[in-house]
mmCIF file of C-alpha atoms and ligand atoms in Angstrom:
data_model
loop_
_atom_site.group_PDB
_atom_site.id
_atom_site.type_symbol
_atom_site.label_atom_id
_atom_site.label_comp_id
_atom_site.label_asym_id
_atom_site.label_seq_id
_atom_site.Cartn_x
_atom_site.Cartn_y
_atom_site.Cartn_z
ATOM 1 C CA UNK A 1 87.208 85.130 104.390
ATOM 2 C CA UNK A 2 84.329 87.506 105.178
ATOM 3 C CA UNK A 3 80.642 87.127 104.921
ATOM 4 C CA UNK A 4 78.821 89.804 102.779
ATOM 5 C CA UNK A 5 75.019 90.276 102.668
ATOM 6 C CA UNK A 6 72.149 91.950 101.150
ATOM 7 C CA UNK A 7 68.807 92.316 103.346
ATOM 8 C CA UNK A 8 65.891 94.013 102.995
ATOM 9 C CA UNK A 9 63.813 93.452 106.170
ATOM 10 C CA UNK A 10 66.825 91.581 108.183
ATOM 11 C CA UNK A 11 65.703 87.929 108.039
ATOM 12 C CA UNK A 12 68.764 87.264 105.584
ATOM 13 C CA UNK A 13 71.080 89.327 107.874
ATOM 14 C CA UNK A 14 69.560 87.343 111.113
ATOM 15 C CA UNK A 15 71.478 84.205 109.221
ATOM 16 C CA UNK A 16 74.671 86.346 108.230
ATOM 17 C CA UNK A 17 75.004 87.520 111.499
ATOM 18 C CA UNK A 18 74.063 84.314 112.834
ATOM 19 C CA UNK A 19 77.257 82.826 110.712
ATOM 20 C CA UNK A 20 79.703 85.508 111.878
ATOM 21 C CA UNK A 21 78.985 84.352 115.744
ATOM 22 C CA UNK A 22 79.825 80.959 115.261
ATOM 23 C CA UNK A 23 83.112 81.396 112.780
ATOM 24 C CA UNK A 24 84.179 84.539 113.654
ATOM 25 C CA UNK A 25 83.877 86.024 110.340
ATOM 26 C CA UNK A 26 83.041 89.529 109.384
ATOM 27 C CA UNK A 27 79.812 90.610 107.926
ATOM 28 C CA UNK A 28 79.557 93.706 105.071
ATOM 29 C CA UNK A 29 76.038 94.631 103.879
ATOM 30 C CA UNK A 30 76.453 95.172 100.158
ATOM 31 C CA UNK A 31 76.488 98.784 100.617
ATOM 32 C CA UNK A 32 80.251 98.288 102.008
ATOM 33 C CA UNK A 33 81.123 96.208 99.789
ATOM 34 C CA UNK A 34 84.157 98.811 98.363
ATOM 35 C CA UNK A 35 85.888 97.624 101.986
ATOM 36 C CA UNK A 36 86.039 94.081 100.701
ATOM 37 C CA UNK A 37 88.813 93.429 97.986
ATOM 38 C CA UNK A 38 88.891 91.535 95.317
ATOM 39 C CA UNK A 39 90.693 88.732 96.321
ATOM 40 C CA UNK A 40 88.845 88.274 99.534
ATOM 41 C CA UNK A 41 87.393 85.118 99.786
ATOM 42 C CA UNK A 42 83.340 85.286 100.452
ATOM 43 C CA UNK A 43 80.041 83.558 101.753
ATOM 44 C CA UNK A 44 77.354 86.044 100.091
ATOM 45 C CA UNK A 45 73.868 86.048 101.437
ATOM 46 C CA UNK A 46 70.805 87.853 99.610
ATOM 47 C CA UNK A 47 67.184 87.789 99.482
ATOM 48 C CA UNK A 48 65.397 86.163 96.623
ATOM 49 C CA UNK A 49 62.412 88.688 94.541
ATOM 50 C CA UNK A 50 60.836 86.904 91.781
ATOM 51 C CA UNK A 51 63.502 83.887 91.514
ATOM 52 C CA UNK A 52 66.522 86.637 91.511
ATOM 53 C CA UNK A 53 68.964 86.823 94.318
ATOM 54 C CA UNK A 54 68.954 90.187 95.139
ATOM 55 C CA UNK A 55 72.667 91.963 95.489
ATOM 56 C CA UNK A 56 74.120 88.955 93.830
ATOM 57 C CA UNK A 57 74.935 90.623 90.553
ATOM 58 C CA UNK A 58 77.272 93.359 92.881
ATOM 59 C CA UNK A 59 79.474 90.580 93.275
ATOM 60 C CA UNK A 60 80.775 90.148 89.882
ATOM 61 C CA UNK A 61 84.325 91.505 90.955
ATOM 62 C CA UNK A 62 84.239 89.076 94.032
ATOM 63 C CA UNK A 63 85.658 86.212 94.526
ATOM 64 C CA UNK A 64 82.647 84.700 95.670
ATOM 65 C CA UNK A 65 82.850 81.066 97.164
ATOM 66 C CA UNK A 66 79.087 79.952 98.376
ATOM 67 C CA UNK A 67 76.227 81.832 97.889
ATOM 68 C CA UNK A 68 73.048 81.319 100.108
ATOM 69 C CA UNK A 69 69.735 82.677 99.035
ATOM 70 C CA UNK A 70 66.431 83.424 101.381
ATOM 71 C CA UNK A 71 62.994 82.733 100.656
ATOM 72 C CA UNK A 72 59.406 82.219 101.743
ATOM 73 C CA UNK A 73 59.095 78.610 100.533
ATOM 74 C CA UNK A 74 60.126 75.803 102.571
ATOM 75 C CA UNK A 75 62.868 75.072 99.820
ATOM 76 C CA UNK A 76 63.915 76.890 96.684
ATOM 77 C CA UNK A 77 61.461 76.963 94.515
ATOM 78 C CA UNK A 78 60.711 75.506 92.476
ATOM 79 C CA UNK A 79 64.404 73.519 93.389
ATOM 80 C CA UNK A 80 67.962 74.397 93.371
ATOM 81 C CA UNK A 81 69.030 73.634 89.962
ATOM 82 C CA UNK A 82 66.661 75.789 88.663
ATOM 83 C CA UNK A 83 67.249 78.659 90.808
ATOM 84 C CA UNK A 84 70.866 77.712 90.183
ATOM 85 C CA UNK A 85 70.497 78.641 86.446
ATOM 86 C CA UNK A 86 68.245 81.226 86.608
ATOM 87 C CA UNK A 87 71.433 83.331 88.582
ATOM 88 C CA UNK A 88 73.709 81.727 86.378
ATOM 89 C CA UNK A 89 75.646 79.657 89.541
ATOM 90 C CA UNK A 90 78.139 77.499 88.011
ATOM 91 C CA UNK A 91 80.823 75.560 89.822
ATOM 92 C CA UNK A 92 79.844 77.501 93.474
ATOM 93 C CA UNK A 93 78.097 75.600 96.182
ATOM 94 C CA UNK A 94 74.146 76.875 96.761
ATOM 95 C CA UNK A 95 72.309 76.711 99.845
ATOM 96 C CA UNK A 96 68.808 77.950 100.457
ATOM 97 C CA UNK A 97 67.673 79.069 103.522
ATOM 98 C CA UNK A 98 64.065 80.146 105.170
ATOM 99 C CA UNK A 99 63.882 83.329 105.048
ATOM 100 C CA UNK A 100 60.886 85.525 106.394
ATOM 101 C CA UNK A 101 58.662 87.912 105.641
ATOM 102 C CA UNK A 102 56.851 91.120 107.119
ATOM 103 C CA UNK A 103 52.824 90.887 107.438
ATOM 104 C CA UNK A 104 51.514 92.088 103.893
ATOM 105 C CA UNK A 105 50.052 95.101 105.862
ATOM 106 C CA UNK A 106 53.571 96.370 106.713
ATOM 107 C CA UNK A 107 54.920 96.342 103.696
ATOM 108 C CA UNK A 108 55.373 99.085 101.007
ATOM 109 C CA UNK A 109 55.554 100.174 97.419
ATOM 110 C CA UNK A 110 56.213 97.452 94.862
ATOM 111 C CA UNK A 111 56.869 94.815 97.235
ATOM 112 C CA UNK A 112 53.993 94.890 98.650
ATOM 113 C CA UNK A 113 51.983 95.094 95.631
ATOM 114 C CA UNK A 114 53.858 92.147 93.806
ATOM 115 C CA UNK A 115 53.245 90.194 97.346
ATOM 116 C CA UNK A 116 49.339 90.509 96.868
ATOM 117 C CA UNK A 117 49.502 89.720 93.667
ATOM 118 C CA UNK A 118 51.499 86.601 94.577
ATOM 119 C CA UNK A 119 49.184 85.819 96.859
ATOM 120 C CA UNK A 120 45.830 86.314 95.347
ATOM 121 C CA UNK A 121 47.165 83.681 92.573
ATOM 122 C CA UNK A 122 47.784 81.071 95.620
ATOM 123 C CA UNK A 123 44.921 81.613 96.599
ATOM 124 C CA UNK A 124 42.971 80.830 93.506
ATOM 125 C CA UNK A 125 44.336 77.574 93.439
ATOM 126 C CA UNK A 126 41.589 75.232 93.733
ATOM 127 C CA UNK A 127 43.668 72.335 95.580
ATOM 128 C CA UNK A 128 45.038 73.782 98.393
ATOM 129 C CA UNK A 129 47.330 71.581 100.352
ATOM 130 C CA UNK A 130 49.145 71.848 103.701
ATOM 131 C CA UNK A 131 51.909 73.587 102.366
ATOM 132 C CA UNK A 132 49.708 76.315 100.087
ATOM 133 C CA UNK A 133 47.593 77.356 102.560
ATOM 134 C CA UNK A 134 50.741 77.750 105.099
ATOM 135 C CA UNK A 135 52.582 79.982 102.272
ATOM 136 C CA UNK A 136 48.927 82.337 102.109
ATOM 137 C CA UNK A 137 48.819 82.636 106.076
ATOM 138 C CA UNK A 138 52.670 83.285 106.175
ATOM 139 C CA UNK A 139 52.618 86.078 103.531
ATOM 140 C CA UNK A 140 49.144 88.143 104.726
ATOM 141 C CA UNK A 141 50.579 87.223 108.480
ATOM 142 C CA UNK A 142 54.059 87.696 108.272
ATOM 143 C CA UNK A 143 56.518 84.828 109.469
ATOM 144 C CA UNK A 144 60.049 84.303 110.882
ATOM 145 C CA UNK A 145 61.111 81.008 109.186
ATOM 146 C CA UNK A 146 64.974 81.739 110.311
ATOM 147 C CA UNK A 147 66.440 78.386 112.641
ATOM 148 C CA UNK A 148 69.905 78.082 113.058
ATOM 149 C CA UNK A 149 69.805 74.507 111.916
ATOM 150 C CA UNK A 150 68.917 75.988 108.538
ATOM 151 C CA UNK A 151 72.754 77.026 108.190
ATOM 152 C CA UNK A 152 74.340 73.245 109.217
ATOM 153 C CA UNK A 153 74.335 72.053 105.338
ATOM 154 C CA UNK A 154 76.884 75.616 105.086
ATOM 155 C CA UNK A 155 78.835 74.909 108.308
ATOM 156 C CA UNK A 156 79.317 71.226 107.012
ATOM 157 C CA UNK A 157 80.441 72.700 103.893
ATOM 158 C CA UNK A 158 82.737 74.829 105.231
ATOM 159 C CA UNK A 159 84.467 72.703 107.695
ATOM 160 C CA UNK A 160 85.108 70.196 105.017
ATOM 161 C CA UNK A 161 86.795 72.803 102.826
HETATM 162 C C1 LIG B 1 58.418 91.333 96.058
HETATM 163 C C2 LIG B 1 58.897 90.069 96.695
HETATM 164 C C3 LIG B 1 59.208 88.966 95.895
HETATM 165 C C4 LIG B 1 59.640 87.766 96.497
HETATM 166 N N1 LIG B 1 59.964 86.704 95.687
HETATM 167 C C5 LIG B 1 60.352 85.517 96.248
HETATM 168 C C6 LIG B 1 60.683 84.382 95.453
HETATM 169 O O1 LIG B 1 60.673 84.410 94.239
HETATM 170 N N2 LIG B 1 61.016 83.231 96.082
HETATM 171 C C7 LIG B 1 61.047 83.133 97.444
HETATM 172 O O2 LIG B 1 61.335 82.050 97.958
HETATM 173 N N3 LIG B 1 60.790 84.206 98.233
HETATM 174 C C8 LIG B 1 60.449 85.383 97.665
HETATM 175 N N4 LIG B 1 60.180 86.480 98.461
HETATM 176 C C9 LIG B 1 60.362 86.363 99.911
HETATM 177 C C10 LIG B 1 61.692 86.935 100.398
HETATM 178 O O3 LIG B 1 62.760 86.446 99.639
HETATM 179 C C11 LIG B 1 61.916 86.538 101.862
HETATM 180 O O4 LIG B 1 60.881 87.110 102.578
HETATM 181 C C12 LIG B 1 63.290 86.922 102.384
HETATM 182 O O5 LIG B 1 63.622 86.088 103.481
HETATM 183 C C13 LIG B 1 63.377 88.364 102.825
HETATM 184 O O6 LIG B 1 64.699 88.637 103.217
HETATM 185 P P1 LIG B 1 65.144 89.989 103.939
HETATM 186 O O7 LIG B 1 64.345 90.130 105.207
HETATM 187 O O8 LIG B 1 66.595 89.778 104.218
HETATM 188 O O9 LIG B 1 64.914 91.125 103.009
HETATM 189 C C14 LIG B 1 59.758 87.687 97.902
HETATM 190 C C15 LIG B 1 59.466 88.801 98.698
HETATM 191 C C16 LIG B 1 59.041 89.979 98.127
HETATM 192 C C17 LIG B 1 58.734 91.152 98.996
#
């Protein structure tokens, strides 16, 4: 079994990592992925852009056994199922994890345009709760949201295997 990840700014390979050191497993970014074979059982980890899991669709040769997907939100929004269907995950376990992001400032190109975007709609919400106006400060001030106790719903799943 190996772990196999795509990250773009690291927080989803913080967790990845963070999995190899406690099972011993051994991580591939996607960009290795021709030294996994087929049969090869694996935990995949990618970011999520606009509901997606990034690098997931790479995996269609894999014999993919739990797939874990970051985000800003506390949990996957708007829940699993949905973000279940929307990858088409059938019949695999799904975990979400908190992910993190870079301040709006550092970041670049497309990413960083969709991110104001995103955040110029949260912030014409007119009932702000708790939770909105911690997703606005998070994205213009940048947030590490990664906590190993995020991965203990995986580890339970995997030592009950
Ligand atoms: C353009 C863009 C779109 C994003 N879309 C979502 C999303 O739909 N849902 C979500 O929870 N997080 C979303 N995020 C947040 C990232 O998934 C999150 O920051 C992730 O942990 C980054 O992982 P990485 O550091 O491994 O690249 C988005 C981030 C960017 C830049």
């Amino acid at each position: 079994m190996v772990i196999v990840c795509e990250s773009k700014t690291g927080f989803t390979m913080k967790y990845a990592n963070m999995l190899s050191q406690k099972t011993g497993l051994k991580v591939f970014p996607t960009k290795e992925l021709d030294k996994v074979g087929s049969d090869e059982e694996v935990i995949f980890f990618g970011w999520m852009k606009a509901g997606m899991i990034q690098g997931l669709k790479k995996m269609k040769k894999h014999n993919v056994i739990a797939i874990c997907a970051t985000g800003t939100a506390r949990n996957a929004e708007p829940d699993d199922e949905t973000v279940m269907a929307r990858n088409n995950i059938k019949d695999i376990p799904f975990f979400y994890m908190r992910g993190g992001c870079l301040p709006l400032k550092q970041m670049k190109g497309m990413d960083k345009f969709l991110m104001s975007l995103f955040v110029k709609m949260l912030k014409s919400k007119k009932d702000k709760d708790e939770e909105l106006i911690e997703a606005i400060s998070n994205i213009e001030n940048g947030f590490d949201g990664v906590k190993e106790e995020n991965l203990a719903p995986l580890l339970k799943w995997l030592s009950e295997r």
